XYZ file of C-alpha atoms in Angstrom:
760
model
C 0.942 -11.274 38.157
C 0.279 -15.030 37.964
C 2.894 -17.502 37.013
C 2.678 -20.911 35.541
C 5.975 -22.137 36.685
C 9.721 -21.252 38.177
C 12.993 -20.241 36.374
C 16.267 -19.940 37.544
C 18.121 -16.447 37.863
C 20.437 -15.716 35.237
C 23.806 -13.738 35.582
C 24.740 -10.140 34.423
C 25.876 -9.558 31.024
C 28.791 -7.815 30.261
C 28.507 -4.113 29.499
C 30.740 -2.036 27.274
C 33.076 0.434 29.346
C 31.792 3.282 27.245
C 28.130 2.790 28.289
C 28.780 2.158 31.966
C 28.550 5.729 32.983
C 25.256 6.555 30.962
C 23.758 3.563 32.546
C 24.636 4.410 36.029
C 23.290 7.909 35.260
C 19.779 6.200 34.138
C 19.779 3.755 37.164
C 19.973 6.752 39.356
C 17.368 8.484 37.566
C 15.050 5.532 37.943
C 15.751 5.243 41.737
C 15.337 9.155 42.347
C 11.830 8.822 40.772
C 10.851 5.600 42.711
C 10.518 3.426 39.376
C 13.121 0.825 40.887
C 14.413 0.142 44.093
C 17.965 -0.970 44.887
C 18.008 -4.516 46.418
C 20.646 -5.903 48.763
C 20.898 -9.706 48.378
C 22.286 -9.928 51.852
C 19.328 -8.960 53.562
C 16.455 -9.753 50.599
C 16.978 -13.106 48.889
C 16.764 -12.598 45.002
C 14.538 -15.614 43.631
C 14.400 -14.008 40.319
C 17.245 -12.034 38.268
C 16.670 -10.641 34.676
C 19.542 -9.540 32.593
C 19.090 -6.224 30.656
C 19.270 -4.893 27.224
C 20.502 -1.216 27.195
C 19.275 0.699 24.154
C 20.998 3.784 23.173
C 18.586 6.741 22.224
C 19.181 9.373 19.759
C 20.108 11.863 22.210
C 22.732 9.733 23.633
C 21.053 8.764 26.687
C 20.478 4.962 27.659
C 17.261 3.047 28.178
C 17.409 0.238 30.531
C 14.975 -2.779 29.749
C 14.804 -6.187 31.066
C 15.258 -9.084 28.910
C 12.193 -11.041 30.185
C 11.997 -12.935 27.388
C 14.410 -15.777 28.929
C 13.082 -15.546 32.373
C 9.524 -14.337 33.222
C 7.429 -14.240 29.898
C 7.798 -18.139 29.481
C 5.929 -18.745 32.261
C 3.712 -15.683 32.617
C -0.033 -16.326 32.189
C -1.016 -14.055 29.576
C -3.617 -11.497 29.764
C -5.677 -11.782 26.411
C -7.206 -8.362 25.243
C -7.166 -7.344 21.783
C -5.209 -4.602 20.286
C -7.204 -2.265 17.920
C -6.654 -1.889 14.274
C -5.886 1.498 12.652
C -8.944 1.055 10.588
C -11.142 0.750 13.708
C -9.657 3.813 15.444
C -9.631 5.950 12.075
C -13.513 5.493 12.031
C -13.562 6.887 15.583
C -11.958 10.075 14.030
C -13.998 10.221 10.474
C -16.487 12.800 11.455
C -13.718 15.372 13.142
C -13.096 18.745 11.927
C -10.140 19.568 14.348
C -7.909 17.002 16.245
C -6.114 16.835 19.542
C -3.294 14.549 20.284
C -2.540 13.288 23.758
C 0.763 11.466 24.885
C 0.919 9.586 28.193
C 3.994 9.937 29.928
C 6.078 6.979 30.635
C 3.331 4.755 29.617
C 3.626 1.538 31.447
C 5.740 2.925 34.066
C 2.798 4.711 35.522
C 1.109 1.396 36.743
C 2.045 0.437 39.888
C 3.410 -3.084 40.811
C 1.736 -5.197 43.757
C 4.231 -5.936 46.450
C 4.263 -9.687 46.015
C 5.007 -9.566 42.365
C 7.820 -6.993 42.503
C 10.269 -9.829 43.181
C 9.566 -11.299 39.791
C 10.664 -7.954 38.051
C 14.425 -7.660 39.538
C 16.940 -6.807 36.929
C 20.580 -7.614 37.458
C 23.131 -4.932 36.232
C 26.931 -4.208 36.865
C 25.839 -2.059 39.774
C 23.657 -4.614 41.538
C 20.206 -5.771 41.726
C 17.248 -3.326 41.176
C 13.459 -4.042 41.784
C 10.830 -2.407 39.535
C 7.915 -0.645 41.530
C 6.044 -0.283 38.197
C 4.950 -2.079 35.465
C 8.149 -2.261 33.133
C 8.621 -2.520 29.363
C 9.603 -6.004 28.046
C 6.788 -8.248 30.083
C 4.402 -10.018 27.566
C 1.276 -8.892 29.674
C 2.201 -5.114 29.802
C 0.767 -4.057 26.347
C -2.650 -5.912 26.945
C -3.058 -4.628 30.563
C -2.150 -1.128 29.399
C -4.584 -1.238 26.590
C -7.395 -3.010 28.392
C -7.296 -0.141 31.493
C -7.294 2.820 28.716
C -10.044 1.138 26.790
C -12.386 0.598 29.805
C -11.601 4.000 31.361
C -12.500 5.835 27.894
C -14.805 3.277 26.326
C -18.017 5.597 26.714
C -16.573 8.480 25.373
C -17.354 9.153 21.140
C -14.542 10.472 18.771
C -11.801 9.188 21.182
C -9.190 6.621 19.625
C -6.812 5.046 21.901
C -3.487 3.008 21.078
C -1.603 2.431 24.060
C -0.136 5.764 25.268
C -1.264 7.538 22.259
C -4.775 9.017 22.164
C -6.519 11.124 19.681
C -9.479 13.166 20.090
C -11.945 15.222 17.815
C -15.610 16.597 17.567
C -18.058 17.595 14.875
C -17.112 21.138 16.035
C -15.166 23.179 18.448
C -17.839 22.895 21.179
C -18.143 19.289 20.708
C -14.402 18.831 20.708
C -13.710 20.662 23.998
C -16.524 19.020 25.870
C -14.902 15.629 24.831
C -11.386 16.788 25.668
C -12.469 18.016 29.175
C -13.916 14.704 29.695
C -10.984 12.781 28.776
C -8.659 14.992 30.766
C -10.838 14.471 33.890
C -10.932 10.783 33.520
C -7.113 10.564 33.184
C -6.439 12.861 36.141
C -9.085 10.538 38.487
C -7.211 7.655 37.232
C -3.784 9.219 38.402
C -2.421 9.121 34.829
C -0.063 11.994 33.655
C 0.412 13.432 30.134
C 3.693 14.557 28.522
C 2.857 18.048 27.451
C 5.678 18.405 24.966
C 4.287 15.801 22.664
C 0.751 16.796 23.134
C -1.110 19.109 20.410
C -4.691 20.606 20.834
C -7.465 21.769 18.360
C -5.045 20.973 14.909
C -6.184 20.888 11.503
C -4.120 17.927 10.984
C -2.054 15.561 13.244
C 0.188 12.898 12.774
C -1.092 9.578 14.658
C 0.332 6.274 14.211
C 2.528 7.155 11.381
C -0.301 8.480 9.488
C -1.433 12.127 8.691
C -5.379 12.662 9.785
C -7.458 15.668 8.881
C -10.961 16.440 8.030
C -10.452 14.903 4.284
C -9.305 11.507 5.638
C -6.074 9.618 6.313
C -3.023 10.581 4.249
C 0.754 9.444 4.234
C 3.171 11.617 6.219
C 5.023 14.360 4.684
C 8.158 12.770 6.244
C 7.542 9.502 4.582
C 7.145 10.724 1.167
C 10.032 13.088 1.349
C 12.009 10.036 2.544
C 11.144 7.867 -0.517
C 11.208 10.598 -3.114
C 14.902 11.796 -2.245
C 16.475 8.477 -1.803
C 18.634 7.241 -4.652
C 17.274 4.190 -6.262
C 19.602 1.074 -5.157
C 21.734 -0.521 -7.714
C 23.225 -3.482 -5.832
C 22.397 -5.581 -2.737
C 24.563 -3.355 -0.654
C 22.849 -0.125 -1.672
C 19.710 -1.762 -0.818
C 20.689 -2.810 2.683
C 21.717 1.010 2.917
C 18.457 2.045 2.019
C 16.496 -0.149 4.202
C 19.042 0.890 6.910
C 20.659 -1.498 9.764
C 19.226 -2.571 12.904
C 21.026 0.843 14.634
C 20.136 3.452 12.058
C 16.623 2.420 10.485
C 14.942 5.311 8.632
C 12.197 6.741 10.783
C 9.784 5.631 8.321
C 10.329 1.916 9.226
C 11.440 2.647 12.993
C 7.883 3.889 13.747
C 6.517 0.678 12.522
C 8.689 -1.800 14.025
C 8.082 -0.256 17.309
C 4.417 -0.660 16.844
C 4.915 -4.093 15.766
C 6.895 -4.905 18.977
C 4.086 -3.658 21.078
C 1.721 -5.767 19.321
C 3.647 -8.871 19.327
C 4.902 -8.366 22.833
C 1.768 -10.178 23.752
C 2.792 -13.558 22.503
C 5.369 -16.204 22.969
C 7.134 -16.701 19.803
C 10.174 -17.702 17.928
C 12.176 -16.319 15.140
C 13.214 -19.190 12.807
C 15.302 -18.653 9.668
C 14.045 -19.920 6.474
C 16.423 -20.525 3.460
C 15.678 -18.606 0.360
C 15.070 -21.634 -1.878
C 12.267 -22.843 0.415
C 10.529 -19.474 0.693
C 7.486 -20.016 -1.427
C 7.176 -16.021 -1.713
C 9.728 -15.324 -4.638
C 11.368 -11.885 -3.904
C 11.653 -9.359 -6.393
C 15.585 -8.964 -6.937
C 15.909 -12.933 -7.408
C 12.812 -13.478 -9.642
C 13.060 -10.308 -11.975
C 13.522 -11.242 -15.625
C 16.405 -9.756 -17.545
C 14.902 -7.781 -20.495
C 18.229 -8.165 -22.425
C 18.247 -11.781 -22.294
C 16.198 -14.119 -24.476
C 13.792 -16.189 -22.558
C 14.400 -20.057 -22.629
C 11.797 -22.571 -23.886
C 10.956 -23.457 -20.262
C 10.506 -19.634 -19.261
C 8.002 -19.347 -22.312
C 6.311 -22.252 -21.127
C 5.826 -21.209 -17.719
C 4.493 -17.881 -18.764
C 1.915 -19.459 -20.697
C 0.926 -21.783 -17.940
C 0.678 -18.825 -15.623
C -1.242 -16.722 -18.128
C -3.791 -19.562 -18.382
C -3.958 -19.776 -14.781
C -4.646 -16.388 -14.072
C -7.514 -16.317 -16.879
C -8.734 -19.209 -15.088
C -9.393 -17.150 -11.987
C -11.240 -14.302 -13.804
C -14.664 -15.944 -13.523
C -14.471 -15.195 -9.717
C -14.789 -11.596 -9.744
C -18.292 -11.193 -11.052
C -19.687 -12.773 -7.634
C -18.036 -10.230 -5.741
C -19.641 -7.556 -8.149
C -23.141 -9.176 -7.418
C -22.561 -8.823 -3.641
C -21.484 -5.279 -4.228
C -24.621 -4.479 -6.090
C -27.123 -6.240 -3.633
C -25.386 -4.232 -0.805
C -26.396 -0.888 -2.527
C -29.999 -2.019 -2.830
C -30.034 -3.565 0.662
C -31.501 -0.452 3.042
C -30.138 -1.945 6.330
C -26.480 -2.470 5.035
C -26.519 0.872 3.211
C -27.554 2.686 6.310
C -24.852 1.033 8.176
C -22.081 2.032 5.582
C -23.624 5.666 5.912
C -23.389 5.644 9.768
C -19.810 4.362 9.581
C -18.770 7.200 7.216
C -20.599 10.122 8.992
C -21.191 8.676 12.609
C -24.020 6.890 14.348
C -27.137 8.967 15.353
C -28.774 7.093 18.203
C -32.210 9.197 17.965
C -34.868 7.372 16.440
C -32.650 4.191 15.494
C -34.418 1.445 14.267
C -34.410 -2.039 15.908
C -32.861 -3.704 12.871
C -29.785 -1.495 13.183
C -29.203 -1.797 16.857
C -27.392 -5.278 16.415
C -24.901 -3.370 14.090
C -24.768 -0.578 16.512
C -23.101 -2.758 19.245
C -20.859 -3.740 16.735
C -20.134 -0.560 15.190
C -16.361 -0.488 16.356
C -15.846 -3.920 14.551
C -17.294 -3.204 11.238
C -14.537 -2.266 8.725
C -15.221 -1.474 4.865
C -13.182 -3.748 2.533
C -13.322 -3.328 -1.249
C -16.819 -1.850 -0.488
C -18.222 -4.806 1.339
C -18.987 -4.836 5.084
C -17.133 -7.219 7.089
C -16.994 -8.437 10.697
C -14.054 -10.100 11.983
C -13.102 -11.235 8.609
C -16.914 -12.400 7.902
C -19.142 -11.028 5.173
C -21.882 -9.176 6.239
C -24.497 -10.540 3.898
C -27.540 -8.588 2.687
C -30.991 -9.731 3.059
C -31.513 -10.753 -0.566
C -28.471 -13.137 -0.584
C -29.236 -14.992 2.580
C -31.153 -17.815 1.150
C -28.432 -18.476 -1.427
C -25.904 -18.521 1.212
C -27.978 -20.850 3.380
C -28.549 -23.266 0.682
C -24.391 -23.525 0.169
C -24.158 -23.604 3.878
C -26.548 -26.915 4.031
C -24.982 -28.561 0.835
C -24.698 -32.114 1.662
C -27.179 -31.635 4.429
C -24.965 -31.092 7.326
C -26.621 -30.561 11.028
C -27.137 -27.452 13.086
C -23.648 -27.407 14.593
C -21.832 -28.018 11.445
C -23.608 -25.489 9.773
C -22.993 -22.971 12.348
C -19.287 -23.724 12.482
C -19.016 -23.155 8.762
C -20.780 -20.063 8.659
C -18.617 -18.629 11.501
C -15.636 -18.731 9.170
C -17.220 -16.839 6.384
C -20.564 -15.212 6.874
C -22.620 -13.293 9.345
C -25.963 -11.461 9.751
C -27.911 -10.548 13.280
C -29.967 -13.593 13.189
C -27.711 -16.166 11.500
C -27.669 -18.840 14.399
C -31.555 -18.837 14.734
C -31.829 -18.692 10.882
C -29.589 -21.812 10.613
C -31.538 -23.767 13.388
C -34.706 -22.817 11.589
C -33.498 -23.975 8.231
C -32.319 -27.488 9.433
C -35.661 -27.863 11.226
C -37.621 -26.980 7.963
C -35.520 -29.272 5.832
C -38.082 -32.118 5.394
C -35.244 -34.651 4.432
C -33.161 -34.158 7.159
C -36.160 -34.503 9.489
C -37.234 -37.665 7.834
C -33.679 -39.173 8.117
C -32.618 -38.217 11.532
C -31.639 -40.835 13.737
C -33.739 -41.268 17.173
C -30.851 -42.892 18.861
C -28.790 -41.161 21.581
C -25.139 -40.167 20.798
C -22.685 -42.903 21.520
C -20.302 -42.139 24.090
C -16.745 -41.910 22.675
C -14.302 -44.435 23.830
C -11.352 -42.771 25.615
C -8.330 -42.868 23.115
C -5.333 -40.729 23.503
C -4.957 -37.915 21.450
C -2.265 -38.728 18.586
C 0.661 -36.481 18.227
C 0.618 -35.935 14.518
C -2.333 -36.119 11.920
C -2.682 -39.380 10.052
C -1.089 -41.220 13.053
C -4.029 -43.533 14.188
C -6.744 -44.144 11.571
C -10.381 -45.640 12.322
C -11.831 -47.690 9.509
C -15.211 -49.572 9.052
C -17.759 -50.667 6.492
C -21.412 -49.422 6.010
C -24.072 -50.870 4.111
C -25.254 -52.380 1.947
C -26.596 -48.949 1.383
C -27.971 -47.612 -1.966
C -26.941 -50.899 -3.360
C -23.299 -50.640 -2.299
C -20.748 -51.295 0.375
C -18.809 -48.015 1.934
C -15.526 -48.268 3.119
C -14.812 -45.296 5.807
C -11.721 -44.086 6.952
C -11.352 -41.283 9.674
C -8.280 -39.679 11.131
C -8.076 -39.787 14.868
C -6.530 -35.996 15.094
C -7.901 -34.070 12.256
C -11.066 -36.074 11.922
C -10.241 -35.972 7.853
C -12.535 -38.729 6.292
C -12.135 -41.004 3.205
C -15.286 -42.731 2.053
C -14.960 -45.385 -0.901
C -17.905 -47.056 -2.571
C -17.396 -50.910 -3.252
C -19.521 -53.255 -5.019
C -17.988 -56.024 -3.018
C -15.872 -56.202 0.312
C -13.090 -58.596 0.156
C -9.652 -58.398 1.989
C -7.750 -57.821 -1.372
C -9.855 -54.883 -2.609
C -9.911 -53.368 1.128
C -6.063 -53.509 0.943
C -6.098 -51.935 -2.599
C -8.339 -49.201 -1.399
C -6.230 -48.670 1.669
C -3.324 -48.282 -0.560
C -4.965 -45.652 -2.317
C -5.471 -43.476 0.508
C -2.013 -44.143 1.846
C -0.469 -43.221 -1.064
C -1.962 -39.806 -0.608
C -1.796 -39.288 3.091
C 1.079 -41.561 4.272
C 1.297 -44.976 6.413
C -0.391 -44.532 9.566
C 1.068 -46.013 13.033
C -2.167 -47.727 14.025
C -5.481 -48.617 12.404
C -8.498 -49.398 14.465
C -11.554 -51.471 13.301
C -14.112 -54.073 14.327
C -13.835 -57.724 14.193
C -15.471 -58.053 10.651
C -13.858 -61.084 8.426
C -11.830 -58.615 6.406
C -10.112 -57.070 9.099
C -9.658 -60.551 10.898
C -8.298 -62.064 7.943
C -4.568 -63.581 7.843
C -4.213 -61.637 4.629
C -5.066 -58.395 6.464
C -2.730 -59.162 9.329
C 0.235 -59.621 6.788
C -0.784 -56.501 5.097
C -0.501 -54.305 8.363
C 3.009 -56.232 9.548
C 4.401 -55.590 6.032
C 3.587 -52.101 6.310
C 4.562 -51.616 9.727
C 1.165 -50.906 11.004
C -0.237 -51.945 14.362
C -3.829 -53.122 14.318
C -5.953 -52.712 17.085
C -9.515 -54.541 16.955
C -12.555 -53.551 18.884
C -14.126 -55.677 21.419
C -16.655 -58.071 20.035
C -20.306 -56.750 20.187
C -18.900 -53.522 21.730
C -18.933 -50.855 18.904
C -18.386 -47.850 21.103
C -14.668 -49.087 21.019
C -14.471 -47.894 17.679
C -17.133 -45.167 17.857
C -15.439 -42.584 15.914
C -15.761 -45.009 12.742
C -19.198 -45.941 13.924
C -20.499 -42.303 14.127
C -19.075 -41.653 10.691
C -21.187 -44.561 9.218
C -24.277 -43.413 11.035
C -23.598 -39.598 9.660
C -22.990 -40.900 6.130
C -26.255 -42.770 5.978
C -28.128 -39.840 7.290
C -26.804 -37.202 5.024
C -26.649 -39.296 2.114
C -30.196 -40.240 2.510
C -31.267 -36.557 3.141
C -29.914 -35.341 -0.173
C -31.415 -38.030 -2.245
C -34.207 -34.986 -3.205
C -31.228 -32.980 -4.778
C -31.784 -34.987 -8.014
C -28.038 -35.435 -7.789
C -25.898 -38.888 -8.626
C -24.750 -40.887 -5.809
C -20.896 -39.895 -6.678
C -22.043 -36.248 -6.654
C -23.830 -36.337 -3.392
C -20.774 -38.114 -2.000
C -18.477 -35.447 -3.027
C -20.655 -32.792 -1.594
C -20.777 -34.406 1.878
C -17.264 -35.119 1.807
C -16.146 -31.565 0.740
C -18.560 -29.835 3.413
C -17.392 -32.055 6.063
C -13.834 -31.567 5.491
C -14.012 -27.785 5.340
C -16.282 -27.264 8.381
C -14.362 -26.179 11.578
C -14.498 -28.894 14.419
C -16.055 -27.873 17.824
C -13.016 -29.340 19.755
C -10.229 -28.151 17.831
C -11.767 -24.899 15.969
C -10.311 -25.848 12.933
C -11.406 -27.977 10.025
C -10.025 -31.451 8.875
C -8.339 -29.791 5.999
C -6.559 -27.252 8.077
C -5.011 -29.822 10.467
C -4.247 -32.534 7.897
C -3.223 -30.307 4.795
C -2.198 -27.152 6.669
C -4.564 -24.995 4.715
C -8.198 -24.396 4.347
C -9.934 -26.101 1.251
C -11.255 -22.949 -0.937
C -14.943 -23.164 -1.581
C -17.577 -20.815 -3.197
C -17.727 -18.297 -0.109
C -14.110 -17.454 -0.735
C -14.906 -15.793 -4.013
C -17.288 -13.131 -2.480
C -14.806 -12.172 0.250
C -12.877 -9.192 -0.735
C -9.429 -9.925 -2.041
C -7.473 -6.966 -3.084
C -4.682 -8.970 -4.095
C -6.968 -10.861 -6.388
C -8.561 -7.830 -8.124
C -4.902 -6.335 -8.423
C -3.694 -9.315 -10.145
C -6.879 -9.277 -12.628
C -5.995 -5.570 -13.237
C -2.445 -6.116 -13.866
C -3.212 -8.908 -16.284
C -5.645 -6.859 -18.329
C -3.247 -3.890 -18.398
C -0.568 -6.650 -19.351
C -2.571 -7.879 -22.262
C -3.321 -4.376 -23.744
C 0.047 -3.174 -23.098
C 1.400 -6.341 -25.342
C -1.219 -5.362 -28.089
C 0.371 -1.943 -28.165
C 3.994 -3.094 -28.039
C 4.038 -5.760 -30.465
C 5.671 -5.001 -34.018
C 5.840 -7.600 -36.859
C 9.174 -8.064 -39.079
C 9.060 -5.649 -41.977
C 6.802 -3.201 -40.420
C 7.535 0.279 -40.709
C 8.067 2.044 -37.322
C 9.399 5.487 -35.946
C 12.318 5.004 -33.389
C 14.010 7.236 -31.009
C 17.293 6.461 -28.868
C 17.979 8.362 -25.685
C 20.320 10.748 -27.476
C 18.067 11.547 -30.514
C 15.969 14.481 -30.500
C 13.344 13.467 -33.186
C 11.935 10.192 -34.017
C 13.381 8.599 -37.060
C 11.660 6.160 -39.688
C 13.074 2.776 -39.607
C 12.043 -0.849 -40.138
C 11.561 -3.684 -38.015
C 13.800 -6.576 -38.753
C 12.973 -9.122 -35.939
C 11.740 -9.519 -32.412
C 14.669 -10.817 -29.898
C 12.740 -10.623 -26.909
C 9.321 -9.821 -25.260
C 10.113 -6.085 -25.674
C 13.289 -6.023 -27.404
C 13.558 -5.828 -31.498
C 16.255 -5.522 -34.213
C 15.309 -2.489 -36.176
C 16.814 -1.481 -39.456
C 17.832 2.443 -39.373
C 19.461 4.480 -41.983
C 22.459 4.079 -39.791
C 22.479 0.329 -39.760
C 21.126 -2.593 -37.451
C 20.218 -1.604 -33.830
C 18.610 -2.915 -30.877
C 15.646 -0.791 -29.434
C 13.159 -1.654 -26.495
C 9.421 -1.556 -27.095
C 9.169 1.925 -25.520
C 11.688 3.450 -28.064
C 9.331 2.455 -30.980
C 6.164 3.813 -32.239
C 3.905 2.526 -35.098
C 4.223 4.549 -38.549
C 1.028 4.925 -40.578
C 1.797 4.421 -44.093
C 0.597 7.329 -46.779
C -1.948 4.955 -48.124
C -4.068 4.960 -45.256
C -4.309 8.795 -45.135
C -7.038 10.904 -46.821
C -6.187 11.535 -50.778
C -4.399 14.603 -51.221
C -6.689 16.318 -53.756
C -9.412 16.209 -50.876
C -11.092 19.449 -51.469
C -12.537 19.429 -48.266
C -9.909 18.634 -46.040
C -7.535 21.022 -48.109
C -10.192 24.071 -47.564
C -10.335 22.973 -43.880
C -6.889 23.467 -43.379
C -6.599 26.690 -45.294
C -9.283 28.263 -43.169
C -7.356 27.411 -39.999
C -4.094 29.686 -40.760
C -5.016 32.647 -43.373
C -3.397 35.348 -40.823
C -0.329 33.184 -40.451
C 0.204 32.669 -44.323
C -0.207 36.398 -44.880
C 2.218 37.630 -42.327
C 4.902 35.141 -42.982
C 4.167 35.079 -46.958
C 4.399 31.410 -47.050
C 3.173 30.095 -50.447
C -0.133 27.915 -50.377
C -1.343 25.432 -53.017
C -5.053 25.226 -53.001
C -5.229 21.784 -54.587
C -2.680 20.320 -51.861
C -2.427 20.094 -48.152
C -1.291 23.222 -46.516
C 2.344 23.799 -45.904
C 3.084 20.548 -47.748
C 5.529 22.389 -49.874
C 7.371 23.726 -46.750
C 6.990 21.264 -44.136
C 6.895 17.523 -43.638
C 3.754 16.551 -41.932
C 3.935 13.120 -40.235
C 0.562 11.596 -39.106
C 0.240 10.033 -35.586
C -2.563 8.631 -33.709
C -3.782 9.960 -30.471
C -5.335 7.390 -28.114
C -5.299 4.983 -31.137
C -8.490 6.412 -32.401
C -8.050 10.094 -33.945
C -5.528 10.624 -36.597
C -3.624 13.825 -36.232
C -0.751 15.691 -38.132
C 1.931 16.341 -35.764
C 5.856 16.422 -34.982
C 6.708 19.481 -37.599
C 3.925 21.779 -37.192
C 0.589 21.718 -34.867
C -2.604 23.497 -35.750
C -5.366 24.736 -33.669
C -8.517 26.536 -34.964
C -7.289 29.984 -36.040
C -4.089 29.829 -34.027
C -0.567 28.505 -35.540
C 1.620 27.586 -32.621
C 4.861 29.515 -32.771
C 6.419 26.730 -30.884
C 6.061 24.139 -33.436
C 7.499 26.063 -36.466
C 10.506 24.339 -38.001
C 13.949 25.894 -38.062
C 13.277 27.376 -41.652
C 10.951 29.690 -40.206
C 11.956 32.624 -37.967
C 10.206 34.531 -35.467
């Protein structure tokens, strides 16, 4: 274990008297099995000591863990190794018929600790000091070391998924499954790892793996999760909700398993838990924001609802772009073949050269909303690559800038080479390419905060204008203002505009131009509490950040003259591309550092966004639902309260809320929810009663019944009109049917539909 510093030993924490006996029993077990060794401080000086956390298991026993968060973890050099996602593991088991699950015994405790590192793992208890001989739970590097070792051990074996101490195995058939299982067990044996047989299962039709049920048909939720949710009583208040979710000691199994996996995942990081007040939480929770259906909305609430509706409608134009991408994916033979291999398994025989780059990344290519992704980047089909390249080159950035932007959104096997050739083939970029060497950057200190130090300069005259350029030293956010004349007064006015948006800087760095050396500008800086630093005369490298920005501005604006856009539009394209392109020195774009978020661009529209699609479907459903649930005052309807057996005719008086109406019923005025109201088709909308064709058609459907029951039939009126009331209803709002009192089928009269006056 490698450390980056030292910390002092901590004292023993007090232990409840009721737990002391169980703790002593567990300590004896750990000593007997060689996991820990008792340390005598009089013989071996204790340089490190960590207090323990004692966790009570379901069987009443105690699990002893060192609380290394306050001692070892802050100074421990991390071991970076990615933890596999469930989607990646699921793909490895996609083509299996039967499944085997292997559980490694004691997980981390099977890994021995180097002799010179044992002193760092000393724990202090009420029984004294104990030193771990094997890797314990709680140290931040344990998850990544354990996962890294198993990944390397079993990486060449197909149809094997490894998630810490849980190993899942499958095969196309029993023979293939058995061969894979034998190889895995042999490798585990050679590595000296033991399995916990009671938790293992072999050749099962389905297994529970990482909180999911996996079988040959795919992944499903476990029965225990579904039963727990179905049988739980719905909470009616905050206290019942807390009881439903569970406390820290008795969380439901559904939540507990997930928390354990999260603890293993985030154990590799140093993090702080910070409390955020509810009023500062931008993600509104359901309970505090749920509307009251019995309360009439205020005018402000109605206005907000209209604004939100228009806002959602404004986003609907994004969806067709993803549809275009999906259609092109279906047509692209390479991407289509990759999708098939991800579902059925990769066949290495006769694999074309175009597919080999995807083969090497096969474990990192999930399908999201029918779109192939790689590390959050869209795998672009061949037919759309030219369009993507045109967008990446918008504003004529260089090779490095285009690559940085592409790494945030899109990928295909030869994307770096294609970007390189695209820039080299752009005649405007080559014609305006500077032939001077890069100016060495003056050694400025790195600011602590964005917009703390701003570099400014003038460019021009260029394209008939002067250009005021500003660049933040930390985020590299740029502001460019075209000016017809450059006086100190106009300079101060333009700076005020930028400072209003991004605050006053602490330092301004400029050259020795007359606008910056004037007494007026010095007074401006003094009044605003800004320190003005001027570069050395005739030595532009002192302000090289602004000097390079001036050169970049001229190069890209000149290269974009062929785009047939106005000067204002070309400047906007340049600024937007520059601000969203990740920097090589920080790995983030200027917008992310200054604003705390990435600016949304066109490529964001084609990335899979389940939340946006769900919001679109919900919005469409709300529109259709509102149409169906709207009733006008004076409209004839049918209503049925909770205690009523049949629908009763009534009239709408007025609408009291979005889904609430005041209804005039035979027994008086009552309030009804829209779910308790149905439209009534008035008699004039029906077919005329003397329609011979309809009458004959209805007579032909019930001749046998009328004879057996001796029901009188009228040849010139609808059948059974004299005996029963026929209420017209609509099925799917399209086909009118006669229902509620009697239902008709060809040559059959449903006996269950007969009114109480008819016996039998």
